[in-house]
Coordinates of C-alpha atoms in Angstrom, one line a residue:
M249 CA -0.1 0.2 -0.1
N250 CA 1.2 3.5 -0.6
I251 CA -0.4 6.3 1.4
P252 CA 0.3 9.8 0.5
R253 CA 3.0 11.0 2.0
L254 CA 2.8 15.2 3.1
R255 CA 2.3 18.1 1.4
Y256 CA 2.1 21.9 1.3
G257 CA -0.7 23.6 -0.2
S258 CA -3.5 26.2 0.7
P259 CA -7.0 25.5 2.9
A260 CA -9.0 25.4 -0.2
R261 CA -6.8 22.3 -1.0
A262 CA -6.6 21.0 2.0
G263 CA -10.9 21.3 1.9
L264 CA -10.8 23.9 4.8
D265 CA -12.1 27.0 5.2
P266 CA -9.2 29.9 4.7
Q267 CA -11.0 32.2 7.5
E268 CA -10.9 29.7 9.7
T269 CA -7.6 28.6 9.4
N270 CA -6.4 32.1 9.4
L271 CA -8.0 32.8 12.4
L272 CA -6.9 29.7 14.0
V273 CA -2.8 31.3 13.3
Q274 CA -3.7 34.5 14.2
E275 CA -4.8 33.3 17.8
A276 CA -1.9 30.4 17.9
R277 CA 0.2 33.8 17.7
A278 CA -1.7 36.3 20.1
L279 CA -0.7 33.6 23.1
T280 CA 3.1 34.6 22.5
E281 CA 2.3 38.3 22.9
G282 CA 2.2 40.0 26.1
P283 CA 4.7 39.9 29.4
R284 CA 2.7 36.5 30.8
P285 CA 2.1 35.0 27.9
W286 CA 0.5 31.5 27.6
C287 CA 3.6 30.3 26.1
A288 CA 7.0 32.1 25.5
G289 CA 6.7 30.3 21.8
L290 CA 4.9 27.4 20.0
V291 CA 4.6 26.0 16.5
V292 CA 0.7 25.0 15.5
L293 CA 0.2 23.5 12.2
A294 CA -2.8 21.1 10.8
G295 CA -3.7 19.9 8.0
R296 CA -6.6 17.4 6.0
G297 CA -5.9 14.3 4.3
P298 CA -2.2 14.2 3.1
V299 CA -1.6 18.3 2.9
V300 CA -0.5 20.2 5.5
A301 CA -2.8 23.9 4.7
V302 CA -1.2 25.8 8.3
E303 CA 2.3 25.6 9.8
A304 CA 3.1 28.8 12.2
A305 CA 5.9 29.2 14.2
A306 CA 5.2 32.3 17.1
G307 CA 7.6 33.7 19.7
W308 CA 11.2 32.2 21.7
A309 CA 12.9 28.9 21.8
L310 CA 14.5 30.7 24.3
R311 CA 13.2 34.3 25.8
Y312 CA 13.9 34.0 29.7
R313 CA 16.8 33.7 32.1
G314 CA 15.3 32.1 34.5
W315 CA 12.2 32.9 37.5
D316 CA 13.1 35.5 39.9
E317 CA 11.7 34.2 43.5
E318 CA 12.2 37.3 45.4
R319 CA 10.3 39.3 42.6
G320 CA 7.9 36.3 41.5
G321 CA 8.1 36.9 37.7
P322 CA 10.6 36.1 35.2
V323 CA 13.6 37.3 34.4
E324 CA 13.9 38.3 30.7
L325 CA 16.7 37.8 28.2
P326 CA 17.4 41.0 25.7
R327 CA 16.7 40.6 22.9
A328 CA 19.7 39.9 21.6
E329 CA 20.4 36.8 23.0
R330 CA 17.2 35.6 22.7
V331 CA 16.5 32.7 20.5
A332 CA 13.2 32.6 18.1
V333 CA 11.1 29.2 17.3
T334 CA 11.0 28.5 13.8
P335 CA 8.8 25.3 12.2
A336 CA 12.0 23.5 13.0
T337 CA 12.9 24.0 16.8
P338 CA 12.1 21.1 18.6
F339 CA 10.0 20.5 22.0
D340 CA 10.2 18.7 24.5
L341 CA 6.1 16.2 24.1
A342 CA 6.1 15.6 27.9
S343 CA 3.6 13.0 27.7
L344 CA 3.4 12.9 24.2
T345 CA 5.6 10.1 24.4
K346 CA 3.2 7.5 25.5
L347 CA 1.6 7.6 22.2
F348 CA 4.8 6.1 20.9
T349 CA 5.4 3.5 23.9
A350 CA 1.6 2.8 23.0
F351 CA 1.8 2.5 19.5
T352 CA 4.9 0.2 19.6
T353 CA 3.3 -1.8 21.9
L354 CA 0.7 -2.4 19.3
Q355 CA 3.2 -3.0 17.3
Q356 CA 4.0 -6.7 19.9
I357 CA 0.5 -7.4 20.0
E358 CA 0.1 -7.6 16.2
R359 CA 3.2 -9.6 15.9
G360 CA 2.1 -12.1 18.9
T361 CA 4.5 -11.3 21.0
L362 CA 2.3 -9.6 23.1
G363 CA -1.6 -10.3 24.2
L364 CA -4.2 -7.3 25.1
D365 CA -5.5 -9.1 27.8
A366 CA -2.3 -11.6 28.8
P367 CA -1.4 -10.9 32.8
V368 CA 1.8 -8.4 32.9
A369 CA 3.2 -11.3 35.2
D370 CA 3.9 -13.5 31.7
H371 CA 6.8 -11.4 30.8
L372 CA 7.4 -9.9 34.3
P373 CA 6.8 -12.4 37.1
D374 CA 9.3 -10.3 39.1
Y375 CA 6.8 -7.8 39.3
P376 CA 4.6 -9.2 41.8
A377 CA 1.6 -6.3 42.4
A378 CA 1.3 -7.1 38.8
A379 CA 1.4 -10.6 39.1
H380 CA -0.9 -10.5 42.7
H381 CA -3.6 -7.6 41.3
G382 CA -3.3 -9.5 37.7
F383 CA -2.8 -6.5 35.9
T384 CA -2.9 -7.1 31.5
V385 CA -1.1 -5.3 29.0
R386 CA -5.1 -3.9 28.2
Q387 CA -5.1 -2.1 32.3
L388 CA -1.7 -0.9 31.4
L389 CA -2.4 1.0 28.4
T390 CA -6.5 2.0 29.5
H391 CA -4.7 3.3 33.2
T392 CA -6.9 1.2 34.5
T393 CA -4.5 -0.5 37.1
G394 CA -5.3 1.5 40.0
L395 CA -1.9 3.2 40.8
R396 CA -1.1 6.2 41.7
P397 CA 0.0 8.8 39.2
E398 CA 2.9 9.2 40.2
L399 CA 6.2 7.9 42.4
P400 CA 9.1 10.5 43.9
L401 CA 11.7 8.4 41.9
Y402 CA 13.8 11.6 41.9
D403 CA 14.0 11.7 45.9
L404 CA 15.3 8.2 45.6
P405 CA 19.3 7.2 45.4
D406 CA 19.9 5.2 42.2
L407 CA 18.2 4.0 39.3
A408 CA 18.2 0.2 40.9
A409 CA 16.5 2.1 43.9
R410 CA 13.8 3.0 41.8
I411 CA 13.2 0.9 39.2
E412 CA 12.8 -1.2 43.1
A413 CA 9.9 0.9 43.8
L414 CA 8.5 0.8 40.5
R415 CA 8.3 -2.9 40.1
V416 CA 6.4 -3.6 43.9
E417 CA 4.4 -0.6 44.2
E418 CA 0.6 -1.7 44.8
P419 CA -2.0 -0.2 43.4
V420 CA -4.0 2.8 45.3
A421 CA -7.5 1.7 44.0
E422 CA -9.6 -1.8 42.6
T423 CA -8.0 -3.0 39.7
G424 CA -10.2 -1.7 36.6
T425 CA -10.3 2.3 38.2
R426 CA -9.3 4.5 36.1
I427 CA -6.7 6.9 37.4
Y428 CA -4.6 8.1 34.9
S429 CA -0.8 7.3 36.2
D430 CA 2.8 7.6 34.6
L431 CA 3.7 4.3 36.3
N432 CA 1.9 2.0 33.7
M433 CA 3.5 3.2 30.8
L434 CA 6.9 2.8 33.2
I435 CA 6.0 -0.9 33.6
L436 CA 5.1 -0.8 29.8
Q437 CA 8.9 0.3 29.5
Q438 CA 10.1 -2.8 31.2
L439 CA 7.6 -4.6 29.9
L440 CA 8.5 -3.8 25.9
E441 CA 12.1 -4.0 26.7
R442 CA 11.9 -7.3 28.0
V443 CA 10.1 -9.1 25.7
T444 CA 12.4 -7.3 22.9
G445 CA 15.6 -7.3 24.6
R446 CA 16.0 -3.6 23.1
P447 CA 15.9 -0.1 25.2
L448 CA 12.4 1.7 24.5
D449 CA 14.5 4.1 22.5
R450 CA 16.3 1.8 20.2
L451 CA 12.6 0.1 19.8
I452 CA 10.7 3.3 19.1
E453 CA 13.5 4.7 16.5
E454 CA 13.9 0.7 14.9
C455 CA 10.1 0.4 14.9
V456 CA 8.5 3.9 14.2
T457 CA 10.3 7.2 14.1
R458 CA 13.2 5.8 11.7
P459 CA 10.7 3.6 9.3
L460 CA 8.6 6.4 8.7
G461 CA 11.7 8.9 7.9
M462 CA 11.0 11.4 11.7
T463 CA 14.4 12.3 11.6
A464 CA 13.8 15.1 14.6
T465 CA 12.0 12.8 17.2
R466 CA 13.9 11.1 19.5
F467 CA 15.2 11.0 23.4
G468 CA 17.2 13.8 25.2
P469 CA 19.5 15.2 24.7
A470 CA 18.7 17.6 21.8
P471 CA 20.4 20.6 21.5
G472 CA 18.6 23.7 20.1
A473 CA 15.2 22.5 21.3
A474 CA 12.5 25.0 23.0
A475 CA 13.6 25.5 26.9
T476 CA 11.3 24.9 29.2
E477 CA 11.5 25.5 32.8
D478 CA 14.5 27.0 35.7
Q479 CA 13.6 23.9 37.8
R480 CA 13.5 24.2 41.3
R481 CA 11.8 23.8 44.8
P482 CA 9.4 24.7 46.0
W483 CA 7.2 24.5 42.5
A484 CA 9.4 22.2 41.1
K485 CA 10.3 18.9 42.7
V486 CA 14.5 18.4 42.4
D487 CA 16.4 21.9 42.0
R488 CA 18.2 21.5 38.1
G489 CA 18.3 25.4 37.0
P490 CA 16.8 26.5 33.5
L491 CA 16.8 23.4 30.8
R492 CA 17.5 23.5 27.1
G493 CA 17.6 20.9 25.6
V494 CA 16.9 17.8 27.7
V495 CA 13.7 16.1 29.6
H496 CA 12.0 18.6 32.4
D497 CA 9.7 15.4 33.3
E498 CA 11.7 14.9 36.7
N499 CA 11.1 10.9 37.3
A500 CA 12.4 10.6 33.5
W501 CA 15.2 12.9 34.1
A502 CA 15.6 10.3 37.4
L503 CA 15.3 7.2 35.2
G504 CA 18.0 8.6 32.3
G505 CA 16.1 10.3 30.0
V506 CA 14.6 7.4 28.5
A507 CA 11.4 6.6 30.1
G508 CA 8.2 5.4 28.4
H509 CA 5.5 7.7 29.9
A510 CA 8.1 10.9 29.2
G511 CA 11.7 11.9 27.5
L512 CA 11.2 12.6 23.1
F513 CA 12.0 15.4 21.8
S514 CA 10.0 16.5 18.0
T515 CA 9.3 19.1 15.9
A516 CA 5.3 19.8 14.4
R517 CA 6.6 18.7 10.9
D518 CA 7.5 15.3 12.4
L519 CA 4.2 14.7 14.4
G520 CA 2.6 15.5 11.2
V521 CA 4.2 12.1 9.7
F522 CA 2.8 10.5 12.3
C523 CA -0.6 11.6 12.6
R524 CA -1.1 11.3 9.1
T525 CA 0.7 7.5 9.7
L526 CA -2.4 7.0 12.5
L527 CA -5.0 8.4 10.0
G528 CA -3.8 6.5 7.4
G529 CA -3.9 3.1 9.2
G530 CA -0.6 2.8 10.1
S531 CA 1.1 3.5 7.0
Y532 CA 2.5 6.4 5.1
G533 CA 4.4 6.4 1.7
T534 CA 5.7 2.7 1.4
A535 CA 6.1 2.3 4.9
R536 CA 3.7 0.4 6.8
V537 CA 4.8 0.4 10.6
L538 CA 1.1 -1.5 12.1
G539 CA -1.8 -2.9 10.7
A540 CA -4.8 -0.8 10.0
D541 CA -7.3 -3.0 12.1
H542 CA -4.7 -2.6 15.0
V543 CA -4.6 1.2 14.5
A544 CA -8.6 1.2 15.0
L545 CA -8.2 -1.0 18.1
M546 CA -5.8 1.2 19.4
L547 CA -7.5 4.5 18.7
D548 CA -11.3 3.0 19.1
L549 CA -10.4 1.9 22.7
G550 CA -7.9 4.7 23.8
L551 CA -5.0 2.1 24.4
G552 CA -2.5 4.8 25.4
F553 CA -4.7 7.4 23.8
E554 CA -7.5 9.6 24.6
V555 CA -11.3 9.7 22.7
D556 CA -13.3 12.2 22.5
R557 CA -12.0 15.0 25.5
P558 CA -13.6 18.4 24.5
W559 CA -11.1 19.9 27.1
F560 CA -8.5 19.9 25.1
M561 CA -9.8 18.6 21.3
G562 CA -12.8 21.0 21.5
E563 CA -15.5 20.5 18.9
L564 CA -12.7 18.3 17.1
A565 CA -14.1 16.1 20.2
G566 CA -16.3 12.5 19.4
P567 CA -15.9 9.1 19.2
H568 CA -13.2 9.3 15.9
A569 CA -11.0 11.6 17.7
A570 CA -8.2 10.5 19.6
G571 CA -4.9 12.1 20.8
H572 CA -3.2 13.4 23.8
T573 CA -1.4 16.8 25.6
G574 CA 1.5 17.3 27.5
F575 CA 2.5 19.5 30.4
T576 CA 5.1 21.1 29.1
G577 CA 2.4 22.5 26.1
T578 CA 1.9 20.4 23.5
S579 CA -0.8 18.4 22.5
L580 CA -1.7 16.4 18.9
V581 CA -5.2 15.4 18.0
V582 CA -6.4 13.3 15.1
D583 CA -10.1 12.9 13.4
R584 CA -10.8 9.9 11.7
A585 CA -14.6 11.5 10.8
T586 CA -12.8 14.6 9.1
D587 CA -9.5 13.0 7.7
T588 CA -7.7 16.3 10.2
F589 CA -5.0 16.3 12.8
L590 CA -4.1 19.1 14.4
V591 CA 0.2 19.5 16.2
L592 CA 0.1 22.4 18.7
L593 CA 3.4 22.5 20.3
A594 CA 4.4 25.3 23.0
T595 CA 6.8 25.8 26.3
T596 CA 3.7 27.3 28.6
V597 CA 6.5 25.7 31.6
H598 CA 9.2 28.5 30.7
P599 CA 10.5 29.8 32.3
R600 CA 8.2 28.2 35.4
R601 CA 5.6 25.9 35.6
T602 CA 1.8 27.9 35.9
T603 CA -1.9 26.0 36.5
P604 CA -1.7 24.5 33.5
D605 CA -5.3 25.6 30.8
S606 CA -6.0 23.9 27.9
T607 CA -8.4 26.7 26.6
P608 CA -6.5 27.4 23.8
R609 CA -5.4 24.2 22.9
A610 CA -9.6 23.5 22.8
R611 CA -9.5 26.7 20.7
A612 CA -7.3 25.6 18.0
A613 CA -8.8 22.2 17.6
T614 CA -12.4 24.3 17.4
R615 CA -11.3 26.3 15.0
L616 CA -9.8 23.4 12.4
R617 CA -13.4 21.8 12.9
R618 CA -15.1 25.0 12.0
A619 CA -12.6 25.1 9.1
V620 CA -13.7 22.0 7.9
R621 CA -17.7 22.9 8.4
G622 CA -17.2 26.1 6.3
A623 CA -16.1 24.4 3.5
G624 CA -18.9 22.4 2.8

């Protein structure tokens, strides 16, 4: 099968209303403006079918020197020292990494090395909690193991202690209860590495990014990436100072930068290819990385993906819309009903994390949905 590769074209060529796509770009750019913007910088990319109709960069990949705790505000860099965002700027994907962990898991299910409803203990017999509570691969992918959202692995002395804490962690709720948890993806990482004999970074590269030509997608360090946080207590969990090009998530950092829940860096263009692959049933160009039935299974059941979430999908939300968000300001949505995709990469934690606000994500998705309607 040869699925058309992405190409750039006008909104009209993509079957989108130019007025709505213009508003999408204008509103996105406005998010980087003012003394306290929603984000320091962003790239937005959107399209329909194989056509990228929107690609816009705004703001700064590096705007601040850090955070002044006494003054309670950011410390601006002189304009001459700032770095502008471009469409080729890599961003810390944060939890969008989970999509790639889920995708590689479905690849193993398709190959028969894993079963969706097989007990995790079949492959990780040394994980007592998984064995005792009967965790399945499906439960890890759907966040229904009952495990708490995270563990403070960053406070433990070394990698061995961190893996041990994950290995013996007991659920805080009855198995089957949905609690969104990074721990599920960390256990999936251990499972994938045990089954394939390959580390997660190599597995994702060999099975997903390389065959799709996603050359900008990799675990850090990522020179030239958009800056994230001046990471210090009390607002952060560790004291690392200003971060750029190294993973923001504290637990991913504590695990060496490669983790099932966070750690990947990518560009909007690369993620557009990933979106097109999902909408193309697991194929892109001449590359086939997953069968269409397993892609449908993943998106229909929300295996690693969030499905029909208006809080960040806006009016694009529906039973055929799937995607995810990331703590650093990233998000991705694909909608099979309209054959559309939206990638928003932003730096909402530069120079310091704030209360998460997904209103701009939802607004951008709504603009894309209205662009479909406006085009008739």
